[in-house]
PDB file of C-alpha atoms in Angstrom:
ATOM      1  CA  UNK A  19    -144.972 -80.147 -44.837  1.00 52.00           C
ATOM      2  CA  UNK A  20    -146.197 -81.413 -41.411  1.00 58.00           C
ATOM      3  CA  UNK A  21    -144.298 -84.240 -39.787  1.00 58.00           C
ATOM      4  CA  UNK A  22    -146.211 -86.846 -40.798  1.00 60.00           C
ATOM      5  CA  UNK A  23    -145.530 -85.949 -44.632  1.00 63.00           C
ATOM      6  CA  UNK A  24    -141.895 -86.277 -43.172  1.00 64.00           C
ATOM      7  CA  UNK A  25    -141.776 -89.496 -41.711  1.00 62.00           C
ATOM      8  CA  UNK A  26    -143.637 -91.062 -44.735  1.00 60.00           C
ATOM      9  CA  UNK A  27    -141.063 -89.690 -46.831  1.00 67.00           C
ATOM     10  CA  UNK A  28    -138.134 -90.920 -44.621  1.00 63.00           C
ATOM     11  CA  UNK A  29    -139.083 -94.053 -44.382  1.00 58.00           C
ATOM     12  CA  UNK A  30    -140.170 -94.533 -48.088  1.00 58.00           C
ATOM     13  CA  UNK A  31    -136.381 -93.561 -48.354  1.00 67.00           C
ATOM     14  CA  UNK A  32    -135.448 -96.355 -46.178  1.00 58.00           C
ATOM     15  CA  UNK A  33    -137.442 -98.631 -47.155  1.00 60.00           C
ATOM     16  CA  UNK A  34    -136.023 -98.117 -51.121  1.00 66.00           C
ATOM     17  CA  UNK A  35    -132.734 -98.242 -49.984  1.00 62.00           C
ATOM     18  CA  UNK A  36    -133.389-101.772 -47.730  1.00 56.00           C
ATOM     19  CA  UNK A  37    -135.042-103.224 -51.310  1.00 61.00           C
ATOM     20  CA  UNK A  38    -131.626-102.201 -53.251  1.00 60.00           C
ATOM     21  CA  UNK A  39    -129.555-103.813 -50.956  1.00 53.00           C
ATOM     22  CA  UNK A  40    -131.811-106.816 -50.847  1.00 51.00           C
ATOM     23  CA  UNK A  41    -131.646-107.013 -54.726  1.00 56.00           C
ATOM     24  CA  UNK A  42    -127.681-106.949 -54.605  1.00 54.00           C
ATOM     25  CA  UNK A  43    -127.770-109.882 -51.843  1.00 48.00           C
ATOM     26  CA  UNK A  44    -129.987-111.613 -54.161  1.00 49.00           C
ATOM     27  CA  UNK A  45    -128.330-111.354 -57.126  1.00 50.00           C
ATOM     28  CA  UNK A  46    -124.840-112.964 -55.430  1.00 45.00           C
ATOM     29  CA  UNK A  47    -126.512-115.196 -53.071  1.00 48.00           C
ATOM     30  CA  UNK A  48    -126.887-119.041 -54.527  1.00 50.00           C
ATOM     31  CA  UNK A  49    -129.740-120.873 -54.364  1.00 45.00           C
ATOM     32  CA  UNK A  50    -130.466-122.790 -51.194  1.00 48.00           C
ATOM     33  CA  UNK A  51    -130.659-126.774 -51.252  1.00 46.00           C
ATOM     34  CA  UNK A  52    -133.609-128.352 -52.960  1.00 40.00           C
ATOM     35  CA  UNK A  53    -134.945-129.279 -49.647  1.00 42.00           C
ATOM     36  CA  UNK A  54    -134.726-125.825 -48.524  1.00 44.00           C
ATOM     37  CA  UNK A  55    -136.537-124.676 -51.745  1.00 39.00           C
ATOM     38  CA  UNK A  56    -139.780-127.076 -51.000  1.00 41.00           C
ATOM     39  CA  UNK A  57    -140.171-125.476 -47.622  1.00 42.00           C
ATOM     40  CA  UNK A  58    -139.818-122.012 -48.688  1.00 44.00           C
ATOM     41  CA  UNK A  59    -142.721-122.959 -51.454  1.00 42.00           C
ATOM     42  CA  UNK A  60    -144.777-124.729 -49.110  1.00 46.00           C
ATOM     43  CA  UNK A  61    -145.155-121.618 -46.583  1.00 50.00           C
ATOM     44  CA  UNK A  62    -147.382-119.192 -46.388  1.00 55.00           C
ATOM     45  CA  UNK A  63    -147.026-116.238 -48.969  1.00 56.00           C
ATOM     46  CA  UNK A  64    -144.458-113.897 -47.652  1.00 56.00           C
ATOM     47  CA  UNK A  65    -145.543-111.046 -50.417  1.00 60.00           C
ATOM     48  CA  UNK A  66    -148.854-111.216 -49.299  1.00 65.00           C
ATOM     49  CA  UNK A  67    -147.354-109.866 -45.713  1.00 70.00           C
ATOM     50  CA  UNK A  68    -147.654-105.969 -44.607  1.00 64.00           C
ATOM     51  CA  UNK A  69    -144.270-104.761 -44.370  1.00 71.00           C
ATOM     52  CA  UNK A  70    -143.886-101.876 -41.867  1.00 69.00           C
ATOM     53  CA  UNK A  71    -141.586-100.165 -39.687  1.00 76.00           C
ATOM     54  CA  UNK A  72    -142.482 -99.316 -35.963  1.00 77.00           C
ATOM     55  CA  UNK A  73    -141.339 -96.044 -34.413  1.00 87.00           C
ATOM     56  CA  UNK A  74    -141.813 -94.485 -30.905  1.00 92.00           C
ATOM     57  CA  UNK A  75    -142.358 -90.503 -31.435  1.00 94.00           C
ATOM     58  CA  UNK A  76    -141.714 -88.480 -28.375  1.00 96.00           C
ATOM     59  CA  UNK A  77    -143.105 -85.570 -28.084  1.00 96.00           C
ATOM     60  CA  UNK A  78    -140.395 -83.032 -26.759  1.00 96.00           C
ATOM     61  CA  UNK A  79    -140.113 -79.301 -25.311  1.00 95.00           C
ATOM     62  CA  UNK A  80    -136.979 -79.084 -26.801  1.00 97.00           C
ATOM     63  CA  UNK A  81    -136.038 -81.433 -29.781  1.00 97.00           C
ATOM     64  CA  UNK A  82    -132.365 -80.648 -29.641  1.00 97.00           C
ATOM     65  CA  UNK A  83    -132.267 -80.990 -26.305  1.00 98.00           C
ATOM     66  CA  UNK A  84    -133.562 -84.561 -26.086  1.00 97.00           C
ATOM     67  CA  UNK A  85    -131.910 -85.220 -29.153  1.00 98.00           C
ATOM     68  CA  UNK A  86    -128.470 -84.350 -27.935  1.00 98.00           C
ATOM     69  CA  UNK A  87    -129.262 -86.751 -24.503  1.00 98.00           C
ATOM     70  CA  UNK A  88    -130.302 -89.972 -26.524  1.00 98.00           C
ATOM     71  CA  UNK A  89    -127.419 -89.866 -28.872  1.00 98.00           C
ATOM     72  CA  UNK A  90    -124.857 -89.015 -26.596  1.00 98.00           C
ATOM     73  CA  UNK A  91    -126.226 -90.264 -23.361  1.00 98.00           C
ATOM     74  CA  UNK A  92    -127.361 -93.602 -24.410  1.00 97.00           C
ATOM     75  CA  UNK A  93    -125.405 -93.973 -28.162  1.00 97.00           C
ATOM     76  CA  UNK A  94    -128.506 -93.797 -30.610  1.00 97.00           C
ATOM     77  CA  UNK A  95    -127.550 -92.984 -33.904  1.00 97.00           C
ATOM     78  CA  UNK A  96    -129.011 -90.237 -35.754  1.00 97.00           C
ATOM     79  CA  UNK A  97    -130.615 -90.487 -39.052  1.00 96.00           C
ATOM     80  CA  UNK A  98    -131.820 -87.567 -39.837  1.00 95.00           C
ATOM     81  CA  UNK A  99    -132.004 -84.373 -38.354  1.00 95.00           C
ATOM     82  CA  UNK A 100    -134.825 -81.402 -38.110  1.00 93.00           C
ATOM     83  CA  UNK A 101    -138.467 -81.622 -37.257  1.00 92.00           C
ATOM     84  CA  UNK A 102    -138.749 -84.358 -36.741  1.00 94.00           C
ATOM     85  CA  UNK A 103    -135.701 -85.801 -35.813  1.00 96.00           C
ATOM     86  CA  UNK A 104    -134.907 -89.618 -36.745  1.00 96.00           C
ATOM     87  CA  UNK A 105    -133.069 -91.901 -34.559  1.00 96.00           C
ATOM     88  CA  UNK A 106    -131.664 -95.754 -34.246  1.00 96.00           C
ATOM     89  CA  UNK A 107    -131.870 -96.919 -30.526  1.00 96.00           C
ATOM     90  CA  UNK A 108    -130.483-100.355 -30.469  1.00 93.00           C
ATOM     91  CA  UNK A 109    -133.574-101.691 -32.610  1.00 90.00           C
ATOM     92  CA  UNK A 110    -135.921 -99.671 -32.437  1.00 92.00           C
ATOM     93  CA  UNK A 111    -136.615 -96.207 -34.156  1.00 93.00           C
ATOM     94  CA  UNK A 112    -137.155 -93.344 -32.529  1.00 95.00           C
ATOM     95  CA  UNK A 113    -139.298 -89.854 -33.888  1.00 95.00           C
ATOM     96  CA  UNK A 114    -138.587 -86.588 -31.532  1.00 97.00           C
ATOM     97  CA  UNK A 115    -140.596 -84.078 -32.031  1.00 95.00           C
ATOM     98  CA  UNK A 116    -142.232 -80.765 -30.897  1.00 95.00           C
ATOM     99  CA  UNK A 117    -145.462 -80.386 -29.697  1.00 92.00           C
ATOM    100  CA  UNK A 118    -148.332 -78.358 -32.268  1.00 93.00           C
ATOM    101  CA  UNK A 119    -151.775 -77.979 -32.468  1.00 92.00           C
ATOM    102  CA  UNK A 120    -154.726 -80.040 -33.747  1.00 90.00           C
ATOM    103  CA  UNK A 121    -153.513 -81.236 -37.889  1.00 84.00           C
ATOM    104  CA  UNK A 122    -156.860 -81.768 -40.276  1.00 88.00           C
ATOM    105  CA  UNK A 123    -156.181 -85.824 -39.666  1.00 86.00           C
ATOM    106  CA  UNK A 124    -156.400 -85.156 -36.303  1.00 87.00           C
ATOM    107  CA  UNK A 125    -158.701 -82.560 -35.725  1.00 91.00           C
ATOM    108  CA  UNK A 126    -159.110 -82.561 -31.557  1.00 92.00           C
ATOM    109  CA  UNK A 127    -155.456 -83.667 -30.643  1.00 91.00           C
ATOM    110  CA  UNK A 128    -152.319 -82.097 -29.059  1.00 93.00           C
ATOM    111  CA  UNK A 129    -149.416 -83.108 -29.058  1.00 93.00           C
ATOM    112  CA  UNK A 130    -147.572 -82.130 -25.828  1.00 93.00           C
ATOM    113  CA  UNK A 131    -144.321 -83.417 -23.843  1.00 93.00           C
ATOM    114  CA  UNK A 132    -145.430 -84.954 -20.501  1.00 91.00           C
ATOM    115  CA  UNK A 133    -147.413 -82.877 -17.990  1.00 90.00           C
ATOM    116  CA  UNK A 134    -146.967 -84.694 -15.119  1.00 92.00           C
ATOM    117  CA  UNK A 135    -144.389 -87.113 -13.948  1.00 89.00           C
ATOM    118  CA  UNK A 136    -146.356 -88.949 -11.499  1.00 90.00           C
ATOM    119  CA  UNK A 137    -148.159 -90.220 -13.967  1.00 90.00           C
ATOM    120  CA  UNK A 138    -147.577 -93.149 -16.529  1.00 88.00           C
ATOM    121  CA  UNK A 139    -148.697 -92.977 -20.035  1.00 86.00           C
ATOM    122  CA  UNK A 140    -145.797 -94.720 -22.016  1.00 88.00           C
ATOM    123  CA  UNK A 141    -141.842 -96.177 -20.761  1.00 90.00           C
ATOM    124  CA  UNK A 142    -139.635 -96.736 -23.300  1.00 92.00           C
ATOM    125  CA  UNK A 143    -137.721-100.165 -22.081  1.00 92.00           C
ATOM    126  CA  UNK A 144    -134.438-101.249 -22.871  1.00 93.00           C
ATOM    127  CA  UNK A 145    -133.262-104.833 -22.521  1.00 91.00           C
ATOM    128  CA  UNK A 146    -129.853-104.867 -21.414  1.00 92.00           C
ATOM    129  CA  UNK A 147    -127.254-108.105 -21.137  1.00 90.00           C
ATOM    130  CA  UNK A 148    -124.807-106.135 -17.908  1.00 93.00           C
ATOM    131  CA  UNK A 149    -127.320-103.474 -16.197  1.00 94.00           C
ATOM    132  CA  UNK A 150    -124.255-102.656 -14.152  1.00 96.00           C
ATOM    133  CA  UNK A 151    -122.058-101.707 -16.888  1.00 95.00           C
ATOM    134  CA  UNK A 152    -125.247 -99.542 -18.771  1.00 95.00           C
ATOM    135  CA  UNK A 153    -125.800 -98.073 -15.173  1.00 97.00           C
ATOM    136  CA  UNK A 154    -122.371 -96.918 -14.662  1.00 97.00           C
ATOM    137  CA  UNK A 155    -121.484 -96.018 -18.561  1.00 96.00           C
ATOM    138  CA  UNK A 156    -125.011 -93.690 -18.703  1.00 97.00           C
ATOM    139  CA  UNK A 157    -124.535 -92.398 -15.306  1.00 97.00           C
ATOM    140  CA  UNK A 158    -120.698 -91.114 -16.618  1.00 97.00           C
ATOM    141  CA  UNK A 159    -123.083 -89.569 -19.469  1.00 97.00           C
ATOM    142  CA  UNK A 160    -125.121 -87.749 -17.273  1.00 97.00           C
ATOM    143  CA  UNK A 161    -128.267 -89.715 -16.638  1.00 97.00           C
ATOM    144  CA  UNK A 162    -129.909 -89.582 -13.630  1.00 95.00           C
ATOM    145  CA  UNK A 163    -131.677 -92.505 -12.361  1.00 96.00           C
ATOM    146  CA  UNK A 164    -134.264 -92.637 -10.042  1.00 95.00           C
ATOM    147  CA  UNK A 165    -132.480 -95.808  -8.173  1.00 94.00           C
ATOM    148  CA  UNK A 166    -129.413 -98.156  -8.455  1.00 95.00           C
ATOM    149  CA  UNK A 167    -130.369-100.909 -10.004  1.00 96.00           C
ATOM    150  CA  UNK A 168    -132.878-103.397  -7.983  1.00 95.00           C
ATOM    151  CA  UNK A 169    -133.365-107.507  -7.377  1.00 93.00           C
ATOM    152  CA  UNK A 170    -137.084-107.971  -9.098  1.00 90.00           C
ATOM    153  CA  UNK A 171    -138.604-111.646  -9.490  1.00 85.00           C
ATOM    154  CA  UNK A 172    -137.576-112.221 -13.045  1.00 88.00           C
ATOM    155  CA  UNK A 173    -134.960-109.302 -13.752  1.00 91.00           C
ATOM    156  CA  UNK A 174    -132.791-106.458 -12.450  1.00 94.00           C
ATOM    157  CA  UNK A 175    -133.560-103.193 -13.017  1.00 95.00           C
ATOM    158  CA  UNK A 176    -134.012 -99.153 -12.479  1.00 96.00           C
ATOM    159  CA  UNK A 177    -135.170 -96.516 -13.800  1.00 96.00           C
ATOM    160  CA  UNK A 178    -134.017 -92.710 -15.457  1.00 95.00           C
ATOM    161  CA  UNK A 179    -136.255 -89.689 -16.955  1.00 94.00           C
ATOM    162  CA  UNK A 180    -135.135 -88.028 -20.314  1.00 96.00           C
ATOM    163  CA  UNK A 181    -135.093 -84.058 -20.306  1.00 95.00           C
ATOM    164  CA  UNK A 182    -138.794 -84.267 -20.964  1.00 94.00           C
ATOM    165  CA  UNK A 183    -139.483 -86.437 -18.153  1.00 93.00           C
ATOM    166  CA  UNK A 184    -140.221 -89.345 -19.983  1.00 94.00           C
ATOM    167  CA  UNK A 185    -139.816 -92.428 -17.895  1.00 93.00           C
ATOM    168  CA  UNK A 186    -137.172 -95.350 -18.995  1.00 96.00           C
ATOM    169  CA  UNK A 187    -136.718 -98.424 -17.604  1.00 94.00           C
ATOM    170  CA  UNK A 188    -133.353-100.410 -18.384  1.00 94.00           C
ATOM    171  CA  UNK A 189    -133.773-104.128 -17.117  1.00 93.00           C
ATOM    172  CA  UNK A 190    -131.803-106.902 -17.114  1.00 93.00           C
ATOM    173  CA  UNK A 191    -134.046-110.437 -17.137  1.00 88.00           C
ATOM    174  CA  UNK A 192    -132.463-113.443 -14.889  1.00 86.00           C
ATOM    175  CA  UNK A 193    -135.139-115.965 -16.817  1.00 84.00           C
ATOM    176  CA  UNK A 194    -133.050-116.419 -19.751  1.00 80.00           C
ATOM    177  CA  UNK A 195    -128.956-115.816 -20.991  1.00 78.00           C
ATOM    178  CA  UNK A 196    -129.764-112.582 -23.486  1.00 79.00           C
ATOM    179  CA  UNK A 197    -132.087-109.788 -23.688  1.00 76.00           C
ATOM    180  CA  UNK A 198    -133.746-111.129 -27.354  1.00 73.00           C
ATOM    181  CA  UNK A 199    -134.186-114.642 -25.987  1.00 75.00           C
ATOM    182  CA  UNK A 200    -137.675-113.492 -24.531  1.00 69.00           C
ATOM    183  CA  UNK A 201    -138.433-112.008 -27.872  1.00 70.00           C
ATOM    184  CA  UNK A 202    -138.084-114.558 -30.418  1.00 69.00           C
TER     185      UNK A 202
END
């Protein structure tokens, strides 16, 4: 099975599992006040919604090699192992996996780690509340940043490669007191 047979099947998996627990919460959760209730009626229909999960796949030279410097160089978690490997990254989701060949749903594409450093196709960006304690702790880990971390307008930050030379920027914003804040 190719990895995109994979993923659908992982995530299928995850996304049974995340129904099951939301069935047990249900069934010992009381009802919220009438007032509540009226609200919840009155807004738009929440079934009608897509429901997806959104992962970053990076393409690798070698998967246990990258796999081995995001879990224990910057803590993800992982979910599943093999080709493709699944992990947790704070909250996001990331895929690693080798590089292949054209696939029949994507007849003229190939997949392939980063040729060239200098150039800039994709950053993965993590929001940090104490860039000074991630800098240190992922340094002790074996990172290797380009920079300490720097005084920007609106943040702190600097910046590390992964094995495959993927570029990652850790920043730390000064505009508000958490890293979410800017997100919700």
């Amino acid at each position: 099975m190719h990895s995109g047979g994979l993923i659908w099947e992982f995530w299928c998996e995850v996304r049974e599992r995340s129904e099951q627990t939301t069935m047990r919460r249900r069934r010992t959760r009381r009802a919220p006040p009438l007032e509540e209730q009226v609200v919840i009626m009155s807004g738009p229909d929440q079934s009608a919604e897509l429901k997806l999960v959104v992962t970053n796949t990076l393409i690798v030279a070698d998967i246990q090699r990258s796999v081995a410097f995001y879990r224990d160089v910057l803590g993800a978690t992982v979910l599943r192992e093999g080709e493709p490997t699944f992990l947790r990254l704070g909250n996001i989701w990331l895929t690693i996996n080798g590089g292949g060949g054209p696939t029949d749903d994507k007849p003229e594409v190939v997949a392939s780690p980063p040729r060239d450093q200098k150039v800039l196709s994709i950053v993965l960006n993590l929001r940090v509340t104490d860039i000074k304690r991630y800098y240190d702790l992922w340094s002790s880990r074996g990172a290797k940043f380009i920079t300490e971390p720097k005084v920007h307008a609106m943040e702190l930050r600097c910046y590390m490669r992964d094995p495959d030379g993927y570029l990652i920027e850790v920043g730390q914003t000064t505009m508000t007191a958490g890293p979410l804040d800017l997100y919700v």
